[in-house]
Coordinates of C-alpha atoms and ligand atoms in Angstrom, one line a residue:
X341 CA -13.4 -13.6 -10.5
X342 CA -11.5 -15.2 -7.7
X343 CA -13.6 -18.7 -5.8
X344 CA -12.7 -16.9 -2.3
X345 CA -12.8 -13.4 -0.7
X346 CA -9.0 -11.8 -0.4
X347 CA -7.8 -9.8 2.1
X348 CA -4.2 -8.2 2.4
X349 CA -1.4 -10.0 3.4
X350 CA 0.3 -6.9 5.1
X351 CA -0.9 -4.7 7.9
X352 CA 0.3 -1.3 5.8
X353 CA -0.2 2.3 7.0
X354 CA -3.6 3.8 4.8
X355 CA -4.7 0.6 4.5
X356 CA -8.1 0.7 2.3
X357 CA -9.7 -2.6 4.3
X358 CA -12.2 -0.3 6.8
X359 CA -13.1 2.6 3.6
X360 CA -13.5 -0.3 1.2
X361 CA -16.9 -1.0 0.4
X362 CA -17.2 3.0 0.2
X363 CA -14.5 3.5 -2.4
X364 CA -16.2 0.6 -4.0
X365 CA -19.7 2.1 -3.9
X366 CA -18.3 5.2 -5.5
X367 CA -15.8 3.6 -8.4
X368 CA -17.8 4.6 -11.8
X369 CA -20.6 1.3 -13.2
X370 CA -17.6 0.9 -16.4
X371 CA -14.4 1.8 -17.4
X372 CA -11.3 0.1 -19.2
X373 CA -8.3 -0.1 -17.8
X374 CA -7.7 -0.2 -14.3
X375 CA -4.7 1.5 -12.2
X376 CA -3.6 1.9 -9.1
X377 CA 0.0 3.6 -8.8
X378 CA 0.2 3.9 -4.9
X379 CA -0.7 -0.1 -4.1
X380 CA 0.4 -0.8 -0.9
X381 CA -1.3 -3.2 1.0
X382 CA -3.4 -4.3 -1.9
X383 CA -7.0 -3.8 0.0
X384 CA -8.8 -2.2 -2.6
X385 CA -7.5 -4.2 -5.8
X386 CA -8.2 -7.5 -3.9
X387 CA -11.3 -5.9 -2.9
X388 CA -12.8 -5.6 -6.7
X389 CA -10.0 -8.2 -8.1
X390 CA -10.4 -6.8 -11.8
X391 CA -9.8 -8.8 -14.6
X392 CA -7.2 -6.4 -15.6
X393 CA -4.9 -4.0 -13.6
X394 CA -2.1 -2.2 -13.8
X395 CA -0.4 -2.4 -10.5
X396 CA 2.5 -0.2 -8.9
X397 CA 4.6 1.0 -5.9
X398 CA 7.8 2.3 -5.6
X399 CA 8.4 0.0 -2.2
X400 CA 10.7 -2.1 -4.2
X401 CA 10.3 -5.0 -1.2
X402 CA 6.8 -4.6 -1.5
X403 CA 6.6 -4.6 -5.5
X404 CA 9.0 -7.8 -5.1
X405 CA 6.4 -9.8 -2.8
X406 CA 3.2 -9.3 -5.3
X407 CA 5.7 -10.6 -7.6
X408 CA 6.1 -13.4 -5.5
X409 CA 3.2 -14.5 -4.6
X410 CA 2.1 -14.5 -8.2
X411 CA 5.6 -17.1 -9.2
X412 CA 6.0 -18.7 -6.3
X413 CA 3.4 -18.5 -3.4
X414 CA 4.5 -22.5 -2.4
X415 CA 8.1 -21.2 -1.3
X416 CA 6.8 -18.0 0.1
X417 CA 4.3 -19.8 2.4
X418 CA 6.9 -22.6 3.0
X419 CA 9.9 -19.8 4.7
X420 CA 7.1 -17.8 6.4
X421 CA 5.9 -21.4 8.0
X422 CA 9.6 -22.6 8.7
X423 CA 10.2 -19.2 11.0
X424 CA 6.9 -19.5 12.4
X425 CA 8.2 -23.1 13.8
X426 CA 10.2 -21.9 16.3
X427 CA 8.4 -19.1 19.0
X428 CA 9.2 -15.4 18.6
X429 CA 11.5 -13.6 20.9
X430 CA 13.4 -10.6 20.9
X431 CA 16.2 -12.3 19.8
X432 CA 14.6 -14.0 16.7
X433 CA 13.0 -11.6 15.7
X434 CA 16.6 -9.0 15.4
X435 CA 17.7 -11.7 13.5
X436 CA 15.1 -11.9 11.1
X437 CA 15.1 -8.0 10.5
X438 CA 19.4 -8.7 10.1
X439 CA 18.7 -11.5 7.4
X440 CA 15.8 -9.2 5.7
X441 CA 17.9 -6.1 5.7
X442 CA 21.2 -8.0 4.1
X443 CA 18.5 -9.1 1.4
X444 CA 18.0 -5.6 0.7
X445 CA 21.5 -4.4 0.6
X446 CA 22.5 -7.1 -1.7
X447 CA 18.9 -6.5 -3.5
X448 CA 18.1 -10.3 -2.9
X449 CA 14.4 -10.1 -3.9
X450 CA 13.5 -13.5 -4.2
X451 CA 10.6 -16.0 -2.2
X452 CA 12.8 -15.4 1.0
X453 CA 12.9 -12.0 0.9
X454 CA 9.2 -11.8 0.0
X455 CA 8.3 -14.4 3.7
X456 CA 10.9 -12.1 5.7
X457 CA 8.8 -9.0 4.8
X458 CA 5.7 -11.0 5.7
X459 CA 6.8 -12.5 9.0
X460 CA 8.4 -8.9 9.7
X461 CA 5.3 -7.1 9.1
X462 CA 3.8 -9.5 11.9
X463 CA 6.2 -8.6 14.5
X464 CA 7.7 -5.6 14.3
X465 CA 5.7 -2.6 16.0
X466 CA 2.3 -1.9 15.3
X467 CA 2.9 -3.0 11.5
X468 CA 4.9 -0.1 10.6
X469 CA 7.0 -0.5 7.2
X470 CA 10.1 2.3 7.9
X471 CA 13.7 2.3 6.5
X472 CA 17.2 4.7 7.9
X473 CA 19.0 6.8 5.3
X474 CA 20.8 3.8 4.0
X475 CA 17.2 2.1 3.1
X476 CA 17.5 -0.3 6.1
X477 CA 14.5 -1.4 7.8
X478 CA 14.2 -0.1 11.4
X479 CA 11.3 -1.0 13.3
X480 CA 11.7 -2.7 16.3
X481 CA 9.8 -5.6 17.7
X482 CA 6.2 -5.4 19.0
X483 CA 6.7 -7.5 22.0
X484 CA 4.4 -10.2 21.0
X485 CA 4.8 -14.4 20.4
X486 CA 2.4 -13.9 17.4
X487 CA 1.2 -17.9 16.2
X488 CA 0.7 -18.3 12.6
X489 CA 2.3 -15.8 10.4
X490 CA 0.0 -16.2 7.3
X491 CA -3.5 -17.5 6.0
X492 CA -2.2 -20.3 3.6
X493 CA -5.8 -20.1 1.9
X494 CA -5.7 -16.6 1.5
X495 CA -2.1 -16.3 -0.2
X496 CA -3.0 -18.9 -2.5
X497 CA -6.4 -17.4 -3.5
X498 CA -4.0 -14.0 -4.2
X499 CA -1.4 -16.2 -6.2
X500 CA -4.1 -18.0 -8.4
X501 CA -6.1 -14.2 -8.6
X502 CA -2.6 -12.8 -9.9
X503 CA -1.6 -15.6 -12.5
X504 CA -5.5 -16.1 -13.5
X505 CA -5.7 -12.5 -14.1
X506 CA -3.7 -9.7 -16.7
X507 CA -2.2 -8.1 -13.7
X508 CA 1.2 -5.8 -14.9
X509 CA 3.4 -4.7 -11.8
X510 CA 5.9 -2.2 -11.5
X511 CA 8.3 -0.2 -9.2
X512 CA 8.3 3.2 -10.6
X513 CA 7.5 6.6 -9.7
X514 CA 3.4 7.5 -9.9
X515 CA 3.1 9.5 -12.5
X516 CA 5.3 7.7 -14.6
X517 CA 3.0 4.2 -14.0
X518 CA 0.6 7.1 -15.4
X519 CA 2.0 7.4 -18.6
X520 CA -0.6 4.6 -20.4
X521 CA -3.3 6.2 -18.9
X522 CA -6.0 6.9 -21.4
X523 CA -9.9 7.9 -21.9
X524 CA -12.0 5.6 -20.5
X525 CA -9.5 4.2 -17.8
X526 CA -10.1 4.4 -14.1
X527 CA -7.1 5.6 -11.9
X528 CA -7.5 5.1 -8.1
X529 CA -4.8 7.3 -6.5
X530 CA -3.7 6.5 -2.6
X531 CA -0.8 8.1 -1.9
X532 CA 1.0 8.7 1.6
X533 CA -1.4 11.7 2.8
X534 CA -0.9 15.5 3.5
X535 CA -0.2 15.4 7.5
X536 CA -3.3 16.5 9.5
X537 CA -1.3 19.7 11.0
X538 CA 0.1 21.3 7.4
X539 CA -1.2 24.2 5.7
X540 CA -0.9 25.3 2.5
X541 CA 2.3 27.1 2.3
X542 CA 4.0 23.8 4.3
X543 CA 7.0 23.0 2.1
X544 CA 9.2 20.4 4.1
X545 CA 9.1 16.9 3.7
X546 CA 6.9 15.0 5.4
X547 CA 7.8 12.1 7.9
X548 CA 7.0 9.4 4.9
X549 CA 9.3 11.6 1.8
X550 CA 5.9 12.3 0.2
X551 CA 6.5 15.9 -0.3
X552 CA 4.0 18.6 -0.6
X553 CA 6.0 19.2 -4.1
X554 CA 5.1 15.5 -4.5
X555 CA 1.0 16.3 -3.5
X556 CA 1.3 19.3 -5.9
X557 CA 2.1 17.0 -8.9
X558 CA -0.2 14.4 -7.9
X559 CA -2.8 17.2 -8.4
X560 CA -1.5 18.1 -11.9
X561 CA -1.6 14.5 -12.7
X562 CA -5.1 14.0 -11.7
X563 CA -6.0 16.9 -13.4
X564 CA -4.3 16.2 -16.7
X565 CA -5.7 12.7 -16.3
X566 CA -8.9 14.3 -15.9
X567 CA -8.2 16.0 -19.3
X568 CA -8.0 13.3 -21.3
X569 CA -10.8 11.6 -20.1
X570 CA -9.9 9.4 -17.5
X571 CA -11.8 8.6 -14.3
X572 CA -10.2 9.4 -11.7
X573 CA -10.7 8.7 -7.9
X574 CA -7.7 9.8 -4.7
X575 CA -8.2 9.8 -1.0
X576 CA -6.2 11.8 1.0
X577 CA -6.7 13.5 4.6
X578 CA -9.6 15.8 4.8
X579 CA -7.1 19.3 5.2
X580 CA -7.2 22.4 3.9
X581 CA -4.1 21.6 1.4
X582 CA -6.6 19.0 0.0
X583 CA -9.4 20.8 -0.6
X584 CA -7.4 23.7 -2.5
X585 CA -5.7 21.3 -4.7
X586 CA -8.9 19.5 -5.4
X587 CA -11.1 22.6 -6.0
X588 CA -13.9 22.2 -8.5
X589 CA -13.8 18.4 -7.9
X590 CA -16.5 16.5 -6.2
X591 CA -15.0 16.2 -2.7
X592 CA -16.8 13.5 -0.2
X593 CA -15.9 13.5 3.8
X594 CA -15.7 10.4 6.0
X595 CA -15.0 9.4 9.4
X596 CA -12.4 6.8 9.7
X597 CA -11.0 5.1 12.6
X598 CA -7.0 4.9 12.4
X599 CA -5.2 1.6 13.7
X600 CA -1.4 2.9 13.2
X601 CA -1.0 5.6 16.0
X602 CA 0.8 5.4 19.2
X603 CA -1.6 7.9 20.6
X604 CA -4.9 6.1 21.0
X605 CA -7.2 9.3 21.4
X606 CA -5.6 10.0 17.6
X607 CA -7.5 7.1 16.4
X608 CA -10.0 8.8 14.4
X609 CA -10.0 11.2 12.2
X610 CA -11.7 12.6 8.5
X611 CA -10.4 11.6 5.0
X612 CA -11.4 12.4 1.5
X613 CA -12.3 10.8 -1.5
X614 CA -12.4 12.8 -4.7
X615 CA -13.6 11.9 -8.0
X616 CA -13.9 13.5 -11.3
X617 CA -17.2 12.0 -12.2
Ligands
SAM1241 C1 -1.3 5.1 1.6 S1 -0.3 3.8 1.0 C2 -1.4 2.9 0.0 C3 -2.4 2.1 0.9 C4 -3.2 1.1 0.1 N1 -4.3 1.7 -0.6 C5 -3.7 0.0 1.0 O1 -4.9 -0.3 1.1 O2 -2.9 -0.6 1.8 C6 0.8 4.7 -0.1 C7 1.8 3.9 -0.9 O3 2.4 4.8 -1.8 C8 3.8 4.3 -2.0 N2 4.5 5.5 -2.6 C9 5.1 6.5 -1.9 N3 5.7 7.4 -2.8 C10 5.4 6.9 -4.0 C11 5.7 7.4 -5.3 N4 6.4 8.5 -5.6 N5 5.3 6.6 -6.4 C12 4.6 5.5 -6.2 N6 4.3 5.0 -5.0 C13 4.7 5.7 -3.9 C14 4.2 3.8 -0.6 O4 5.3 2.9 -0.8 C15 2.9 3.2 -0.1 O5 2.9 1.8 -0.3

């Protein structure tokens, strides 16, 4: 549908970019609607760019800049290109994070807050989107005097793709963006994954608040999705807690390569993608 190729305007932790063109080689030949609760960085719906989509995360920041670039990519592009002006130091870039995190305490979502989450997302360490008990953003600054912030071309491609196209966003928990889900709809589900080291009778909450209570109702979900007669299609890690809560499913391995760890021999590693068809 879209003239040029998109790519996502975040560097986001999962990010679909590397696994695209095999989730796209194994999405079913038809379906109706199309949803994607867990969007993130947007790879695998700018991947396809679907006529139709329902679009969701509960990242209220992140829900708040798709929302943006569909209203107002000219101011968003124009703030991310006034910071860029001036060099990045250590110093600009604490202020930045200062002026993005009053934004959220005074839940500011606007065009600025949208370019500060941009411009952030180029600066801080390793690309890493992580907030303190009070919501704050945290991450400190990745040492480098980055140049451009943004690809003009490519955040107006993603502005014209959402207005052109019946995109519906929202901030809400997964499975309630679920709840319009019927037969004949595909449902890609990418949610923060089971840590490689937990077992099945791991409780706690994980580093990113995606608990394995939260993994447990994804799995009901998917399978009262698959009920209905939806297509369905998740990836998660390739662990035991997956395959047990995805048993009877078709379940594929893959070798990835992982950009967001501090520990460089971690840098690989195996997912899954599971469909019911
Ligand atoms: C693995 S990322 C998705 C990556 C995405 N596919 C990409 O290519 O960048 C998971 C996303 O799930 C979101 N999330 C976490 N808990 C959620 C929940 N309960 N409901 C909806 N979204 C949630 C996070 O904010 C995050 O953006």
């Amino acid at each position: 549908m879209p003239e040029r190729k998109m790519s996502p305007v975040l560097k986001w932790a999962g990010g679909k970019t590397q696994l695209l063109e095999h989730i796209v080689g194994n999405m079913p030949a038809d379906y109706n609607n199309y949803y994607e609760p867990f969007i993130g960085g947007a790879a695998v719906l700018l991947g396809i760019s679907p006529e139709q989509a329902f679009i969701n995360d509960v990242n209220e920041q992140l829900v708040n800049l798709y929302t943006q670039l569909k209203i107002a990519a000219d101011s968003v592009i124009a703030k991310v290109n006034e910071i860029d002006a001036t060099p990045c130091t250590k110093e600009l870039y604490y202020a930045i994070r200062e002026q993005y995190n009053t934004k959220i305490s005074s839940r500011d979502f606007d065009s600025e807050c949208a370019a500060l989450m941009i411009w952030i997302n180029k600066h801080c360490f390793n690309g890493l989107y992580r907030v303190n008990s009070k919501g704050l953003f945290n991450v400190p600054y990745n040492n480098k005097v980055n140049g451009k912030s943004i690809d003009e071309n490519n955040i107006r491609a993603i502005s014209e793709y959402l207005q052109k196209a019946d995109i519906t966003i929202t901030c809400l928990d997964f499975e309630k963006a679920c709840d319009g889900v019927s037969s004949g709809d595909f449902v890609y589900f990418d949610s923060p994954y089971v840590p490689e080291s937990v077992t099945a009778s791991f409780t706690d909450y994980t580093i990113d608040g995606f608990t394995i209570a939260d993994h447990k109702r994804l799995a009901a979900l998917f399978k009262r999705l698959d009920g209905i007669g939806a297509k369905v299609m998740l990836s998660n890690n390739d662990v035991p807690l997956v395959h047990s809560l995805y048993k009877g499913y078709n379940i594929q391995s893959l070798n990835v390569k992982r950009m967001i760890n501090r520990n460089a021999n971690k840098r690989t590693g195996k997912e899954v993608l599971i469909t019911n068809y």
